[in-house]
mmCIF file of C-alpha atoms in Angstrom:
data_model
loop_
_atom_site.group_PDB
_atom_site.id
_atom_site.type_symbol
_atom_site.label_atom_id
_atom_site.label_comp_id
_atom_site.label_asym_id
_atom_site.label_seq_id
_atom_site.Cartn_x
_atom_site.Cartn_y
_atom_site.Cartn_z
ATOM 1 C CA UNK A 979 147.116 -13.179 10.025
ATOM 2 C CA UNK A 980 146.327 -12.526 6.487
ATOM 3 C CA UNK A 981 149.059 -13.336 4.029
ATOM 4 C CA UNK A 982 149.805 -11.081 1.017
ATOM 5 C CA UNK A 983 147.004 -11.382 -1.718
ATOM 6 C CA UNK A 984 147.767 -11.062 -5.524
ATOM 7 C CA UNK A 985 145.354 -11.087 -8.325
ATOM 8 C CA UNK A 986 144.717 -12.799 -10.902
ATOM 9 C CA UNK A 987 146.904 -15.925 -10.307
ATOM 10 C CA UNK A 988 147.343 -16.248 -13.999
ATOM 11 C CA UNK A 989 146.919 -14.298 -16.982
ATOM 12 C CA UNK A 990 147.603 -14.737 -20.400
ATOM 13 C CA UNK A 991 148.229 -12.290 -23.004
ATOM 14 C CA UNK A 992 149.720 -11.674 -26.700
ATOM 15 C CA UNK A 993 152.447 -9.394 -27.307
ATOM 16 C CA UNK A 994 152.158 -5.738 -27.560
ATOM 17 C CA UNK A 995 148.607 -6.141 -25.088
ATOM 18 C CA UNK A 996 148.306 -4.509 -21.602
ATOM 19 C CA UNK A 997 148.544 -6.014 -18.550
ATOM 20 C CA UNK A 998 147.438 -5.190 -14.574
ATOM 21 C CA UNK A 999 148.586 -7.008 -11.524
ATOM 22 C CA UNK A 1000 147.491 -6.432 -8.278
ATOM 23 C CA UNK A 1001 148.616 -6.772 -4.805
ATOM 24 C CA UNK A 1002 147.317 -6.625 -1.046
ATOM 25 C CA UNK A 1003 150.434 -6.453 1.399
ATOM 26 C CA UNK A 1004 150.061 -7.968 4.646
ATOM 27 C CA UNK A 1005 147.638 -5.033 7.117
ATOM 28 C CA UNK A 1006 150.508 -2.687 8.269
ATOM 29 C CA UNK A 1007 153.301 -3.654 6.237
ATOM 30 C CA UNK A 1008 154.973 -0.608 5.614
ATOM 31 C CA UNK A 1009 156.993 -2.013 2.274
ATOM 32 C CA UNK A 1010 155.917 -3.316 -0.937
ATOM 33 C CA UNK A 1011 157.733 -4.739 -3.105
ATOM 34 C CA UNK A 1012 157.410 -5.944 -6.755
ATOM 35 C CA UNK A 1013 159.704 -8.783 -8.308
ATOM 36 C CA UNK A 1014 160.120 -10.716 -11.861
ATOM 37 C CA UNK A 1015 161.056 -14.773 -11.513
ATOM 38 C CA UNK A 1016 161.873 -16.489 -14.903
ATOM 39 C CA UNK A 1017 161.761 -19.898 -15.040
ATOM 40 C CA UNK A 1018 165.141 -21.363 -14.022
ATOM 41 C CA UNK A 1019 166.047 -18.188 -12.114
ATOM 42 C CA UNK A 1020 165.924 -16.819 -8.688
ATOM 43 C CA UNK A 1021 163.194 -13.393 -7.872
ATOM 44 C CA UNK A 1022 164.147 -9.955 -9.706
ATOM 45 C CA UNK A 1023 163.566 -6.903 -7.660
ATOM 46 C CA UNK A 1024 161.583 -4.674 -10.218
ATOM 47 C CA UNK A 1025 160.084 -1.476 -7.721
ATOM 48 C CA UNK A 1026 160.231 -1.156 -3.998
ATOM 49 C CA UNK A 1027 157.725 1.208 -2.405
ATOM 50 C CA UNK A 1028 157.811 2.330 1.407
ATOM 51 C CA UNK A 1029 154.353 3.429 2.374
ATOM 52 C CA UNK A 1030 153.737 5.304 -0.986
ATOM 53 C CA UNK A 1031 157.179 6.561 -2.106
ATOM 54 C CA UNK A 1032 159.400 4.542 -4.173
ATOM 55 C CA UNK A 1033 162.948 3.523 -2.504
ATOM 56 C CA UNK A 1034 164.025 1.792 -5.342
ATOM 57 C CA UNK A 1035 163.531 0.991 -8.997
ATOM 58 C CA UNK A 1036 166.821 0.882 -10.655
ATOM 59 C CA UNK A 1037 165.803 -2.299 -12.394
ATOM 60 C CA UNK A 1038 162.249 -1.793 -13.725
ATOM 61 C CA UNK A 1039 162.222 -0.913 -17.570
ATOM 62 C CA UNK A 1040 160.105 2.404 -17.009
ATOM 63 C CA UNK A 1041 159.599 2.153 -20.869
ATOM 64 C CA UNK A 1042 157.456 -0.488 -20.600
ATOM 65 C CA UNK A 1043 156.679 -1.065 -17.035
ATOM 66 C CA UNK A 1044 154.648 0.874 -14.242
ATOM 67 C CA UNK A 1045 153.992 0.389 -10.595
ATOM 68 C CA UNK A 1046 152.017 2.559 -8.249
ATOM 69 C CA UNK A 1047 150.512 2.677 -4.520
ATOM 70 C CA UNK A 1048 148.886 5.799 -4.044
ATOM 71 C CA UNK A 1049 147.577 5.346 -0.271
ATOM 72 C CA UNK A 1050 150.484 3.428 0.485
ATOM 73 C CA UNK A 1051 148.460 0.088 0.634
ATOM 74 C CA UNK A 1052 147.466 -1.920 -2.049
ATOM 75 C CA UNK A 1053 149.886 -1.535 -5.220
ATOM 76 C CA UNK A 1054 149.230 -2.572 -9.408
ATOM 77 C CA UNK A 1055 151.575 -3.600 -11.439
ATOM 78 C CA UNK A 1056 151.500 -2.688 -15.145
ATOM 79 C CA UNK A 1057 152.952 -3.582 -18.123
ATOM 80 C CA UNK A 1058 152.282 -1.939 -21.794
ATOM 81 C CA UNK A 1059 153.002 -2.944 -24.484
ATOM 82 C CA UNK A 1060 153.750 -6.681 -23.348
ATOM 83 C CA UNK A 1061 156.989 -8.940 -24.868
ATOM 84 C CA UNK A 1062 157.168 -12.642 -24.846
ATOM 85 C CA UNK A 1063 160.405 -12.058 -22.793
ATOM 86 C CA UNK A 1064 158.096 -10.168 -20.298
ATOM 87 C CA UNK A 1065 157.059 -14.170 -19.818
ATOM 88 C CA UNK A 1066 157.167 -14.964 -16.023
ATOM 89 C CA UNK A 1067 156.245 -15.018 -12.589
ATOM 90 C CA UNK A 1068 155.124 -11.585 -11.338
ATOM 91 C CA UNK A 1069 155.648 -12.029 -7.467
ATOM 92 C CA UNK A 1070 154.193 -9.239 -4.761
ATOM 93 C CA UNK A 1071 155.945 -9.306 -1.134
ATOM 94 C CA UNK A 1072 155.934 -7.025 2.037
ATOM 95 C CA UNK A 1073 157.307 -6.403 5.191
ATOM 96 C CA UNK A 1074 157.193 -4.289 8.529
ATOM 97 C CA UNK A 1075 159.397 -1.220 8.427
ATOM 98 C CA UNK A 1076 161.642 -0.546 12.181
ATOM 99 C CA UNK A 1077 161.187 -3.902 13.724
ATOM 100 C CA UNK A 1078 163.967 -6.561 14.470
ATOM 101 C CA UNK A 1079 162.306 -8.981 11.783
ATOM 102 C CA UNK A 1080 162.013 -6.014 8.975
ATOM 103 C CA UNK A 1081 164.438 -7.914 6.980
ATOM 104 C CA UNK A 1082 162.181 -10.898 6.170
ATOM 105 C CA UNK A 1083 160.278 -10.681 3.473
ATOM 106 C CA UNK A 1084 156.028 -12.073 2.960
ATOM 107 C CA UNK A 1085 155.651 -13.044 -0.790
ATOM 108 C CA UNK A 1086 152.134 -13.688 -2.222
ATOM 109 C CA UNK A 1087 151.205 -16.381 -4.580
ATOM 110 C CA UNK A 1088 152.116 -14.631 -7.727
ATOM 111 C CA UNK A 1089 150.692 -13.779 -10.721
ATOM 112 C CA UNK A 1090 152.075 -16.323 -13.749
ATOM 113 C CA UNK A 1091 152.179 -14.061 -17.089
ATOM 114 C CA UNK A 1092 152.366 -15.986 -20.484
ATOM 115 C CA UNK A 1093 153.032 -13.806 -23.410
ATOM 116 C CA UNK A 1094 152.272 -15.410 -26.582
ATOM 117 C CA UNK B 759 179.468 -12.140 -12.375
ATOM 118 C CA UNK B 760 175.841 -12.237 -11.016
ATOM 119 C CA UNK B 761 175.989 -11.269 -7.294
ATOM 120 C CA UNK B 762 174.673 -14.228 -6.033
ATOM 121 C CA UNK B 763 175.963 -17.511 -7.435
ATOM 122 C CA UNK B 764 175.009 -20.879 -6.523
ATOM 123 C CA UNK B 765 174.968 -24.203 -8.072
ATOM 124 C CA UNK B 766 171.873 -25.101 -9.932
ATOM 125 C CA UNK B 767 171.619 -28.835 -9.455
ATOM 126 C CA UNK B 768 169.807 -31.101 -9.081
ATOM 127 C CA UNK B 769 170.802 -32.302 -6.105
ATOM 128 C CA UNK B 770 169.282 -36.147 -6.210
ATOM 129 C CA UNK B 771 170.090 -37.924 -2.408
ATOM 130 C CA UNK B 772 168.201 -40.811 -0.792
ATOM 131 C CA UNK B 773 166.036 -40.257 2.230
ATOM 132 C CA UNK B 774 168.253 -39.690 5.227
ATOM 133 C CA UNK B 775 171.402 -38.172 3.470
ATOM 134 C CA UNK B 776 173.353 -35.202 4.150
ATOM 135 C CA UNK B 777 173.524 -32.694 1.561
ATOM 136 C CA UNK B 778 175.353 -29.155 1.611
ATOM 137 C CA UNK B 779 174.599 -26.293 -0.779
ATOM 138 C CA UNK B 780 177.305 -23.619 -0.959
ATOM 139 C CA UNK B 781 176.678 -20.105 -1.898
ATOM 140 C CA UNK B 782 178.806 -17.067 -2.776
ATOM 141 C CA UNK B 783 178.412 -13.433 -3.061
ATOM 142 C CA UNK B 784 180.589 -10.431 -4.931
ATOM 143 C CA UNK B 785 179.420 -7.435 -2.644
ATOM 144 C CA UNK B 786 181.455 -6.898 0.504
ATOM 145 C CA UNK B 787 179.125 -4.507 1.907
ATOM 146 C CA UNK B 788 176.208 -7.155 2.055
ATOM 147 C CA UNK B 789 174.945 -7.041 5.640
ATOM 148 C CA UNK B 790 172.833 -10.103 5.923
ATOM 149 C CA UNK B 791 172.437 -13.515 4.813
ATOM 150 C CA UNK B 792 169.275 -15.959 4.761
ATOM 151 C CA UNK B 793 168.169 -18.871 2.810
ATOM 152 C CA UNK B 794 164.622 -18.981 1.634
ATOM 153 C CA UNK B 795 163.035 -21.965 0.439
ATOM 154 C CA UNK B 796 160.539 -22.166 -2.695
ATOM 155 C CA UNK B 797 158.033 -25.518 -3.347
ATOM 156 C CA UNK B 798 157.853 -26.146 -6.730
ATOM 157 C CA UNK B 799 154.862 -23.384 -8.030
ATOM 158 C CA UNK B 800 154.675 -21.511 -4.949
ATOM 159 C CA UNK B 801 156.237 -18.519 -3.675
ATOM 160 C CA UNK B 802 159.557 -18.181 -1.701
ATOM 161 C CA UNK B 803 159.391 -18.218 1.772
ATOM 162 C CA UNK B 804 162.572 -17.660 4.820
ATOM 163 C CA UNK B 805 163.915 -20.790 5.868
ATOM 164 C CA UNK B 806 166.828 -19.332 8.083
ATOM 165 C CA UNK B 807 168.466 -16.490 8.968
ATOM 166 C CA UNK B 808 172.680 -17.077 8.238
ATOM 167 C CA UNK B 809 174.890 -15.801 10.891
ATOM 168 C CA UNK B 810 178.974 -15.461 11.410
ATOM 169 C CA UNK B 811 178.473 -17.515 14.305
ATOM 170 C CA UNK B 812 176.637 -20.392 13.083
ATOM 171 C CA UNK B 813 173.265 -21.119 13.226
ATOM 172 C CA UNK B 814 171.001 -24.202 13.536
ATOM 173 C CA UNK B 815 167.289 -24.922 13.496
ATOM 174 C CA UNK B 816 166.643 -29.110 13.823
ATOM 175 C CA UNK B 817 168.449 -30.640 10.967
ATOM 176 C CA UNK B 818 169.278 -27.005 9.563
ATOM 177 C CA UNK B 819 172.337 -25.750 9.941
ATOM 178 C CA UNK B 820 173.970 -22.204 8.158
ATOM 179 C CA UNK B 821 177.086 -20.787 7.877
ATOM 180 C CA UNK B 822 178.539 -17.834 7.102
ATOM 181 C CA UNK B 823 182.254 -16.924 6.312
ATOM 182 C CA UNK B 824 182.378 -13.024 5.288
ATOM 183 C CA UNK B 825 186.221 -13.125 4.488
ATOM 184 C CA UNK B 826 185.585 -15.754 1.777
ATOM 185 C CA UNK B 827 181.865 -14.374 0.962
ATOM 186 C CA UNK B 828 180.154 -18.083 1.339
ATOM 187 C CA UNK B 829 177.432 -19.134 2.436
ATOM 188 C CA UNK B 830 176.248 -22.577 3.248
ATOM 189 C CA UNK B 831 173.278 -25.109 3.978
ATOM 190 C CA UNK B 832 173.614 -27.866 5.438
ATOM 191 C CA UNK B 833 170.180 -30.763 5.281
ATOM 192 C CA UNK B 834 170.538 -33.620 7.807
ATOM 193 C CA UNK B 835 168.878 -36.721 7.449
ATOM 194 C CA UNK B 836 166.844 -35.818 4.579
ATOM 195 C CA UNK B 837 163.214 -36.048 3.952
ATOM 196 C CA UNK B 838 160.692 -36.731 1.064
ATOM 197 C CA UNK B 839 159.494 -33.025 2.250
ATOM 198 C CA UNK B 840 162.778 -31.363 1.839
ATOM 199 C CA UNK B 841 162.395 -31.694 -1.865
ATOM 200 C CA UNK B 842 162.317 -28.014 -2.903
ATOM 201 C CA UNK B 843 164.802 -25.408 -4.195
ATOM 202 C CA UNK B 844 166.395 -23.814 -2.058
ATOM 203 C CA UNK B 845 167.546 -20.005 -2.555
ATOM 204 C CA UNK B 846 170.358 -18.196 -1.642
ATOM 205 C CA UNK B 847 169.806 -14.455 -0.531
ATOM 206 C CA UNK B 848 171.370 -11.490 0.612
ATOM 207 C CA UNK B 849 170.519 -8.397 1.937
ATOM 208 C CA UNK B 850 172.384 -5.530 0.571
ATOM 209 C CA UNK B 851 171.679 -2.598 3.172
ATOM 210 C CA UNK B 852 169.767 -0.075 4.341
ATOM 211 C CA UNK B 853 166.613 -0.396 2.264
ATOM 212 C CA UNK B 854 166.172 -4.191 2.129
ATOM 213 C CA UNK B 855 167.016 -4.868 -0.824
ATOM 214 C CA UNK B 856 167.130 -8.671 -1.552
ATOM 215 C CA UNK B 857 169.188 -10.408 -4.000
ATOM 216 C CA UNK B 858 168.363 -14.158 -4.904
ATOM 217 C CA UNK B 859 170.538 -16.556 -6.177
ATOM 218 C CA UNK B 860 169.164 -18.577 -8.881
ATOM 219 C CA UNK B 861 168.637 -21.645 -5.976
ATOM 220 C CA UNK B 862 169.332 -25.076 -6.094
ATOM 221 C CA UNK B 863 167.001 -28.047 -6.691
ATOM 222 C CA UNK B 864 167.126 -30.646 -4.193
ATOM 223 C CA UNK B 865 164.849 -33.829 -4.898
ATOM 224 C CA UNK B 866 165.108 -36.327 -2.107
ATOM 225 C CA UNK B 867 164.471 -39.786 -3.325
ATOM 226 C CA UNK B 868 162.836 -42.858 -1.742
#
């Protein structure tokens, strides 16, 4: 079975640019979810999408940041303008939705964002 | 208070040691429990599920004590491949929402 594909694996950028990430879930994974990892820290739920409605984004700064999954597959990531705390690893992860092992989570490789 | 605290390390420990990592959490209304494991530069992935009861898997064994909200790992006879950190995670409730500790470094030694 496929794992969950992000692109690119590493991107850098200087302040105030635009960035993309995108992300493949695992085929049939009903949710999607986007997190932030800092050095030093443990992941950051930013968005959570089921299928292509959001369940939760309490902690993505909408001023800045932007996720979307319009057929409820594949999902980007964007952030505009850029800050050098935005500095981190951008990681995608999925899983099945009504199944005993819904609770474990597939993450992708990341995508590592420098902000100079 | 972050929600998920655990001790940073590093844990340093010679092959074959036993080494615990505790964990505790501030939300009484967290339903599930699981330790993931990330290699340095990858991505996290599930190591164990943590149950009231106990749970073991080889030299892997979790606990979980919901009066005191802990958590705990325990690595038997260590290995060089053990070296990773190790993350602390609960599940808060109906949508699946995970919340990571900041993990703890283990580095097994030679």
């Amino acid at each position: 079975e496929a794992g969950v594909a992000q692109s690119p694996r590493y991107k850098i950028i200087e302040k105030r640019q635009s960035v993309a990430f995108w992300c493949n879930p695992i085929s049939g994974h009903a949710t999607l979810y986007w997190y932030q990892q800092i050095l030093g820290q443990g992941p950051k739920l930013l968005i959570q999408f089921q299928n292509n409605g959001v369940v939760d984004d309490s902690q993505l700064p909408k001023d800045r940041f932007s996720a979307e999954r319009l057929k409820g597959v594949d999902s980007t990531l964007k952030i505009q303008p850029a800050k050098l705390e935005d500095s981190a690893v951008y990681l995608c992860a999925s899983s099945p939705l009504n199944r005993a092992s819904s609770y474990e989570q597939y993450f992708g490789p990341g995508t590592r964002l420098t902000v100079t | 208070r972050k929600e998920v605290e655990q001790d940073p390390g590093p844990f340093n420990v010679p092959e074959g040691a036993t080494v615990a990592f505790n964990c505790t959490y501030s939300n009484s209304a967290s339903q599930s429990f699981f330790w993931y494991r990330q290699d340095c530069r990858k991505e996290p992935k599930l190591l164990m599920s943590v149950y009231s009861s106990g749970n073991e898997d080889g030299r892997f064994t979790a606990q979980l004590n919901r009066a005191s909200q802990y958590i705990s790992l325990l690595i038997r006879d260590s290995k060089l491949s053990d070296s990773a950190t190790y993350l602390c995670v609960v599940n808060r409730g109906a949508t699946n929402k995970l919340i990571f500790g900041t993990g703890t470094l283990l580095a097994v030694q030679p």
